[in-house]
Short mmCIF file of C-alpha atoms in Angstrom, two decimals:
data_model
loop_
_atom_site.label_atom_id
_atom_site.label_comp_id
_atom_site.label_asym_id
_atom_site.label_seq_id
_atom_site.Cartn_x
_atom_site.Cartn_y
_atom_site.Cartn_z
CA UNK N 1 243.84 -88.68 -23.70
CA UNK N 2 240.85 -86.69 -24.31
CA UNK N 3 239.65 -88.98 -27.90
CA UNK N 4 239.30 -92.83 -27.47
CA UNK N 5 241.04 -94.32 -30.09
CA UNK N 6 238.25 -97.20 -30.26
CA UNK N 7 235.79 -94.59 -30.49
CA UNK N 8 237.07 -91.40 -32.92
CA UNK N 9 236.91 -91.79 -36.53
CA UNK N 10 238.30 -89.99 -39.12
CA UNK N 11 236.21 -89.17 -42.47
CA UNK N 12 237.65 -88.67 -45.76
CA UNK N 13 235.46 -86.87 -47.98
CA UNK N 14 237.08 -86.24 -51.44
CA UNK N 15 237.79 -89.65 -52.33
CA UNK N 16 233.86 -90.41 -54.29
CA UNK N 17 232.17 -93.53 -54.43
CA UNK N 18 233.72 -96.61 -56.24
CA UNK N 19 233.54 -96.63 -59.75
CA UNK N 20 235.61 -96.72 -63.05
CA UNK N 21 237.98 -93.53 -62.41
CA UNK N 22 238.51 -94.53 -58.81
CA UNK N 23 239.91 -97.80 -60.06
CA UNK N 24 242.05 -96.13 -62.59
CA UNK N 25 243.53 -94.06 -60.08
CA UNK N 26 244.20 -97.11 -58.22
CA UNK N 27 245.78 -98.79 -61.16
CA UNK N 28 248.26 -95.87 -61.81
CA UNK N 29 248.83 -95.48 -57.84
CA UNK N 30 249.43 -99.15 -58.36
CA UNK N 31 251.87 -99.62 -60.80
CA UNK N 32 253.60 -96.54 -59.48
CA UNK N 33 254.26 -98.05 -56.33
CA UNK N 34 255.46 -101.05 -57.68
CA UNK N 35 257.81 -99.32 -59.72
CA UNK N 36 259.11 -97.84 -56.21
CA UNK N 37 259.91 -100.90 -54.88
CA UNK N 38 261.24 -102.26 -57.36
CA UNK N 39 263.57 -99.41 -58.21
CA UNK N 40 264.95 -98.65 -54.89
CA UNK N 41 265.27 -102.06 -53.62
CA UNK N 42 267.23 -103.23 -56.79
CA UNK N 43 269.61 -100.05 -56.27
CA UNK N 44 269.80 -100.97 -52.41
CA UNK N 45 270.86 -104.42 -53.44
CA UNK N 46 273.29 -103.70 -56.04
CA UNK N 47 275.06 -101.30 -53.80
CA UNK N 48 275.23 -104.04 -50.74
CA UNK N 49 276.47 -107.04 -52.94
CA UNK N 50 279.13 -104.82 -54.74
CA UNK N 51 281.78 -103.77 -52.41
CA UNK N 52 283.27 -101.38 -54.52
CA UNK N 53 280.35 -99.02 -53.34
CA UNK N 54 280.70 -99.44 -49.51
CA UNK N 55 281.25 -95.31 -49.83
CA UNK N 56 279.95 -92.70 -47.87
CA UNK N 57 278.27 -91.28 -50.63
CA UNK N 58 276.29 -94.79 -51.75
CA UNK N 59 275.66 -95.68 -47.96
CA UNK N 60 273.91 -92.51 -48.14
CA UNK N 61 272.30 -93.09 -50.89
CA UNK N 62 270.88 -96.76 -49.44
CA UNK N 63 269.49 -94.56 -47.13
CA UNK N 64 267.64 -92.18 -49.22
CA UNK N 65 266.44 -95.00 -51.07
CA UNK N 66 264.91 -96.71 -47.95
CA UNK N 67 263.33 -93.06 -46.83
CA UNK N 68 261.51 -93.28 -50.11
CA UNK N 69 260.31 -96.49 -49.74
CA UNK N 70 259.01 -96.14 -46.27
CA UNK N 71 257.62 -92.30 -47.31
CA UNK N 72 255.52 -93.86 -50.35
CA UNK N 73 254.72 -96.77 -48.14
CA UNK N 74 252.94 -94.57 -45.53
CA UNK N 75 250.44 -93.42 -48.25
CA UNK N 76 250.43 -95.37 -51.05
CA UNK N 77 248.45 -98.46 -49.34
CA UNK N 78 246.37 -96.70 -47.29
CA UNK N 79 245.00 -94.41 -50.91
CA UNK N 80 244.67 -97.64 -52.87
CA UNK N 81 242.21 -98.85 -50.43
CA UNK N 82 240.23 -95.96 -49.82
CA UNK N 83 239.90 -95.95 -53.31
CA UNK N 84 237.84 -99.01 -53.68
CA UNK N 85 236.03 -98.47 -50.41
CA UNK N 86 232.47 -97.17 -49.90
CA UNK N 87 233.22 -95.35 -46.96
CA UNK N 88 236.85 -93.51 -46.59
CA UNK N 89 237.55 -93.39 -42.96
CA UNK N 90 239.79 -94.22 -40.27
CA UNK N 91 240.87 -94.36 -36.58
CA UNK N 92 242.33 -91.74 -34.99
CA UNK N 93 245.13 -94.29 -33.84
CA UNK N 94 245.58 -94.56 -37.89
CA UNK N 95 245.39 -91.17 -38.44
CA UNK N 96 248.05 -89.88 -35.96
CA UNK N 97 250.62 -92.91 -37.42
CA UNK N 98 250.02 -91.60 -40.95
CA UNK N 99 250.70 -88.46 -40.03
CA UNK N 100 254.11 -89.35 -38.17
CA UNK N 101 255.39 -91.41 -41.06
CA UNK N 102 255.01 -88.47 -43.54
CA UNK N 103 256.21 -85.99 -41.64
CA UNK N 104 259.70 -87.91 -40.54
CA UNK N 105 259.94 -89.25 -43.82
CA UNK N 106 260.39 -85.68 -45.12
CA UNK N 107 262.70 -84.56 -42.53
CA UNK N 108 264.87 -87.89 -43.21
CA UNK N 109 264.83 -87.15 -46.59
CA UNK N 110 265.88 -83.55 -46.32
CA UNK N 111 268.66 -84.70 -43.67
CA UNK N 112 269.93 -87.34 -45.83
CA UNK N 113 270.56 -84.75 -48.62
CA UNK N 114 272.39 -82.42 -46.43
CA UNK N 115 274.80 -85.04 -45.73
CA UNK N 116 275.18 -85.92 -49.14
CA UNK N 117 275.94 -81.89 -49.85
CA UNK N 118 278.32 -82.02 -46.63
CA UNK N 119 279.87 -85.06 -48.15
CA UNK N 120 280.14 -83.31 -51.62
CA UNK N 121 281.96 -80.34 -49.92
CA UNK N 122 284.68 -82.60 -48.43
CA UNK N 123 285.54 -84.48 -51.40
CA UNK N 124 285.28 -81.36 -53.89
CA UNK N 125 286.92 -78.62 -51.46
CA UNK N 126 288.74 -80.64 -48.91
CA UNK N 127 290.46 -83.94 -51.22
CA UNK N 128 293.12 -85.01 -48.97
CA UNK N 129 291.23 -85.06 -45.57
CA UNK N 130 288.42 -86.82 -47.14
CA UNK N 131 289.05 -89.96 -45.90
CA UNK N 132 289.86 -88.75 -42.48
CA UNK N 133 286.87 -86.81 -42.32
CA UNK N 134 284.10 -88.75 -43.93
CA UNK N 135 284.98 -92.08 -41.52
CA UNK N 136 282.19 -95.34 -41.27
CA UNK N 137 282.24 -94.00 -37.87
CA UNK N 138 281.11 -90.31 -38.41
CA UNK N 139 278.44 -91.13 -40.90
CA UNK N 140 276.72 -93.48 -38.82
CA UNK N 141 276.61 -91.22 -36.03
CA UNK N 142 275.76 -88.81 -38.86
CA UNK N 143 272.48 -90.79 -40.04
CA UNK N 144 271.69 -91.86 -36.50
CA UNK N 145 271.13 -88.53 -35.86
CA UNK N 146 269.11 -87.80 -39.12
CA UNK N 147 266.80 -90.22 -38.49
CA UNK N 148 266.55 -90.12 -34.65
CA UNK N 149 265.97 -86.25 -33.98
CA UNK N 150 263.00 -86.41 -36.49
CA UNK N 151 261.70 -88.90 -34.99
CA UNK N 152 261.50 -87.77 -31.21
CA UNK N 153 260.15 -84.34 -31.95
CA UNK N 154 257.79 -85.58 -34.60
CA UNK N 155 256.61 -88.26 -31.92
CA UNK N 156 255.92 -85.28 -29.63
CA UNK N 157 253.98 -83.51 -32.24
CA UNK N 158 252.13 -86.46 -32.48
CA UNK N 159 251.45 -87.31 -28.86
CA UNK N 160 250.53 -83.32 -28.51
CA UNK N 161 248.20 -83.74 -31.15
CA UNK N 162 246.25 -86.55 -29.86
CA UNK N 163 246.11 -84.43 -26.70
CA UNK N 164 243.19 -82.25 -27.86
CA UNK N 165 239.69 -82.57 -28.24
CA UNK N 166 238.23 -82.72 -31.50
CA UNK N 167 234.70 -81.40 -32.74
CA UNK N 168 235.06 -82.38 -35.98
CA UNK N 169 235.70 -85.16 -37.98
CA UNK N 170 236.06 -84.91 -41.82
CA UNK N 171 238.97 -84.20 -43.84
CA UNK N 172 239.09 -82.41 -47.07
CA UNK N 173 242.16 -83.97 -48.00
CA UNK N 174 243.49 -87.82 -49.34
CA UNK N 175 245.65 -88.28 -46.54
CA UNK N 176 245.88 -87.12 -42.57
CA UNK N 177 248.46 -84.55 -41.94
CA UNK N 178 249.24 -82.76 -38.55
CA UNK N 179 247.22 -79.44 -40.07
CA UNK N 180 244.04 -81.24 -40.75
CA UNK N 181 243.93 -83.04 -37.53
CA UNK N 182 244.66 -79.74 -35.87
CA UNK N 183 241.91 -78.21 -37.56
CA UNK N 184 239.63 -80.55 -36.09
CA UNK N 185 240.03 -79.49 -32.70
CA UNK N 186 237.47 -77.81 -30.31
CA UNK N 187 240.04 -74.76 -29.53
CA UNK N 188 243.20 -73.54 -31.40
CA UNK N 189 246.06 -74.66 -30.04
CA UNK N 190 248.97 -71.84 -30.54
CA UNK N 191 251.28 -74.58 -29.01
CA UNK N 192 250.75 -76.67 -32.03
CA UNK N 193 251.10 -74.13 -34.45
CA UNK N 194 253.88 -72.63 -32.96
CA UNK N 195 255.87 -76.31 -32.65
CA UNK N 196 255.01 -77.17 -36.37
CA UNK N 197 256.35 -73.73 -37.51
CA UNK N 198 259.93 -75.00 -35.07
CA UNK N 199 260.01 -78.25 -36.13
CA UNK N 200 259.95 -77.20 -39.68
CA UNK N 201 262.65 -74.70 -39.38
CA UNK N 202 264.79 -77.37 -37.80
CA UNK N 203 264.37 -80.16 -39.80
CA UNK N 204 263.52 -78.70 -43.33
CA UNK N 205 264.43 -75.22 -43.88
CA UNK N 206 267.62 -75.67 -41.91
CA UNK N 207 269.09 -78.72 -43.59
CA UNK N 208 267.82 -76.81 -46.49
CA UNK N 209 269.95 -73.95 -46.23
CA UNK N 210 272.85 -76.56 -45.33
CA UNK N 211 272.74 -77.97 -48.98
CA UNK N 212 272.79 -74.06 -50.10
CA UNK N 213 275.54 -73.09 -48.29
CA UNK N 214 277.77 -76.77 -49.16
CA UNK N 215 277.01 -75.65 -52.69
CA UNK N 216 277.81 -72.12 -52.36
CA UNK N 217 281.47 -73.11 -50.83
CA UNK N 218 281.96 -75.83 -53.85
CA UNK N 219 281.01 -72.65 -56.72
CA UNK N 220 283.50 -70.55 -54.72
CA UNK N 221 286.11 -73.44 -54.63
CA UNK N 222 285.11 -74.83 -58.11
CA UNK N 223 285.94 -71.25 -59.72
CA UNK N 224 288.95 -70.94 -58.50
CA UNK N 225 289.96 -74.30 -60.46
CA UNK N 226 290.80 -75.51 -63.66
CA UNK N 227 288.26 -75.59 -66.27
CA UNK N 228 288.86 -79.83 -65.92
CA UNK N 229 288.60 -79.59 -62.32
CA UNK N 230 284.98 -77.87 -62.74
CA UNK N 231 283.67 -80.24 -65.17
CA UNK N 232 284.61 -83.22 -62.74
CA UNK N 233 282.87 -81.42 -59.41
CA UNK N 234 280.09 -80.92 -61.99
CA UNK N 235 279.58 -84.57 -62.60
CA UNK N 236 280.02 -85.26 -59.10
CA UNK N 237 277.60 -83.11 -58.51
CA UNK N 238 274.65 -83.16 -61.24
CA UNK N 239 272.80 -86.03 -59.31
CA UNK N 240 273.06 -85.00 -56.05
CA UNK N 241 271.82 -81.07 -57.61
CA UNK N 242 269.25 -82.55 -59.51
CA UNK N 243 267.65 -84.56 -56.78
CA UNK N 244 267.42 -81.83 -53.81
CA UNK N 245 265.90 -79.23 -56.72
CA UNK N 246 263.48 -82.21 -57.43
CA UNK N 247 262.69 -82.92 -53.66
CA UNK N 248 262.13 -79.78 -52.82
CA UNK N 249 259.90 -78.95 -55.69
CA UNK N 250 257.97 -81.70 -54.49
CA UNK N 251 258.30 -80.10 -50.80
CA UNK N 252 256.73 -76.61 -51.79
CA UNK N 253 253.89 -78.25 -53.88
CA UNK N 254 252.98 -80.33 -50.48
CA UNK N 255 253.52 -77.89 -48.00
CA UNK N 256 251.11 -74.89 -50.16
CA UNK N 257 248.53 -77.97 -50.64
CA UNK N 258 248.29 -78.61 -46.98
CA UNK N 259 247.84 -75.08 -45.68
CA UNK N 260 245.15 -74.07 -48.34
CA UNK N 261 241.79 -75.29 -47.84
CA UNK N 262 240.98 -75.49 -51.72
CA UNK N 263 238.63 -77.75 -53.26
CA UNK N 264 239.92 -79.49 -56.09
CA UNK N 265 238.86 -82.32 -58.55
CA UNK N 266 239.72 -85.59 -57.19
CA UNK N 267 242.18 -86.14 -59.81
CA UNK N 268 244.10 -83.13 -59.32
CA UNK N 269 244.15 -83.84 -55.26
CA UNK N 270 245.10 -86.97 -56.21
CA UNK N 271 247.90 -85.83 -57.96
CA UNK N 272 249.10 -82.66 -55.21
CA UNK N 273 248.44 -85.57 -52.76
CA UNK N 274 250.52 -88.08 -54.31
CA UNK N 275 253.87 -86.28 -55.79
CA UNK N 276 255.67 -85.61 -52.83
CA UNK N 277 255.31 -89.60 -52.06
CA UNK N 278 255.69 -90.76 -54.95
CA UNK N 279 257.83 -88.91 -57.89
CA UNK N 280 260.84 -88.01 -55.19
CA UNK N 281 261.42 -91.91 -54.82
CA UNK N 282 260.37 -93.14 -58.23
CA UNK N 283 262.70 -90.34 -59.64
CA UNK N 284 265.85 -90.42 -56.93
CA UNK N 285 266.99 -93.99 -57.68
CA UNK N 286 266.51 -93.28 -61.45
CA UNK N 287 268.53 -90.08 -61.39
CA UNK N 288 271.29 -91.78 -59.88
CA UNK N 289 271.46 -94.71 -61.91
CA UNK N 290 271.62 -92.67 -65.27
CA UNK N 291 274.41 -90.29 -64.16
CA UNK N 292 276.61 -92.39 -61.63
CA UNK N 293 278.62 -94.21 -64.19
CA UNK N 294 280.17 -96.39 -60.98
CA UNK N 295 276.31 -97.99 -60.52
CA UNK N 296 275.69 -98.39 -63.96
CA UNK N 297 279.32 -100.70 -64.23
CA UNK N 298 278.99 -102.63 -60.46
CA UNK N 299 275.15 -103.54 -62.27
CA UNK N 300 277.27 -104.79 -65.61
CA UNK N 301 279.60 -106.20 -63.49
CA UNK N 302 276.42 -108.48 -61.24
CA UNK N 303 275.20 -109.12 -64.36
CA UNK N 304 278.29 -110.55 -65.88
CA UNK N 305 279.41 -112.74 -62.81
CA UNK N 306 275.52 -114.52 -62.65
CA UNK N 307 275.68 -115.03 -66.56
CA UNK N 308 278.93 -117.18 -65.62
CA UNK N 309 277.96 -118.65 -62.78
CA UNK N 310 274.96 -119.99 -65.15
#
């Protein structure tokens, strides 16, 4: 390895010196967080204690609630402190782990939506072979794959990354990402460039298109139904719809922030920085518990049974 970790530092240089706005920032960052936590983990519970739920589509969903967490845990921390610190910098050992954490966490959450588009397809277009298609089996070999492909080539990137030799060392940015690390080298690597642009083709836009095409087969199938039978893949559809536009919203803002070198108010980097970490999971568990009526009743139905028990 051509960097010591004990010796290369990273600098941070649109964070500002402490004062009244930086601890506002970390107030809302705060309380956003929080809310994360608390939000996802409650909707993780209530799906493990009630039995009712042990679905594909809710084991699923546990999953994209634990992405979230661990995606808004690789940056929310790590802001708050820099935030109340004099000086914003870090290892490069810190650095490179940031930078693996956000980029599987969006590649888990992108897979874990494509399965919950493939399971959509099955139930809505394929009814009777549901249950011989959508087994425990299948969808943890499903998920294992999800999270373990991301996670081996990101890993890579990673390791290729800390290959190089850096002449620089100040980001322009909140947070390390594989770009601005890049950018810090001595030499371009086309390698690296030309592995981000693959891995991103393989792990976002490609699940990506997955969820367009799953959708795509239910319109075709849905049309061809009764006006009933539209309404109800509707329903069991809105959430699912409403959280991939959402995510990938989220996606495009990050992604355009990353690859343009614009200098922005610290609240408005702040902001960029912080959406695609922290409204996907704050918003996901929300979205589901306001239009899956079968969460809102196994949480009446936990509340009820400890109200006895009392």
């Amino acid at each position: 390895m051509n960097n010591s970790v004990s010796t290369v530092t990273v600098i941070f240089t649109v964070y500002g010196p402490p004062g009244p706005y930086n601890l506002a920032f970390f107030i809302f960052i705060f309380v956003l967080y929080m809310s994360i936590l608390c939000i996802n983990l409650f909707l993780v519970l209530v799906i493990c204690i009630e039995s009712s739920l042990h679905r594909p589509m809710y084991i699923l969903l546990v999953n994209l609630a634990i992405s979230g967490v661990i995606g808004s845990s690789s940056v929310c921390p790590t802001i708050m402190k820099y935030l109340l610190m004099e000086k914003q910098e870090s290892s490069l050992e810190g650095c490179l782990t940031q930078v693996f954490f956000t980029s599987v966490y969006g590649c888990w959450v992108y897979g874990i939506l494509a399965l919950m588009a493939y399971d959509r397809y099955v139930s809505i277009c394929k009814p009777l072979q549901y249950h011989t298609i959508m087994t425990p089996t299948k969808v943890k070999l499903l998920l294992a794959v999800v999270y373990l492909i991301p996670c081996s080539l990101s890993a890579f990137q990673v390791y290729m990354i800390s290959r190089i030799q850096l002449c620089k060392h100040t980001i322009d940015k909140l947070l390390c990402n594989s770009r601005a690390v890049v950018n810090l080298s001595c030499v371009k690597s086309t390698f690296l460039t030309v592995y981000g642009l693959l891995l991103a083709t393989c792990l976002i836009i490609l699940p990506f298109l997955l969820v367009v095409l799953s959708y795509v087969h239910i319109l075709m199938v849905s049309l061809k139904t009764s006006k009933e039978s539209q309404k109800k893949a509707l329903r069991t559809c809105t959430s699912h719809l409403v959280t991939f536009i959402n995510f990938s919203v989220a996606t495009f803002f990050g992604v355009i922030y990353h690859h343009l070198n614009l200098h922005l108010p610290t609240a408005v980097n702040i902001f960029i920085s912080m959406h695609f970490f922290v409204i996907p999971p704050l918003l996901h568990p929300i979205i589901y518990g306001i239009k899956t009526q079968e969460i809102w009743r196994s949480i009446n139905k936990i509340v009820r049974r400890k109200i006895i028990q009392l």
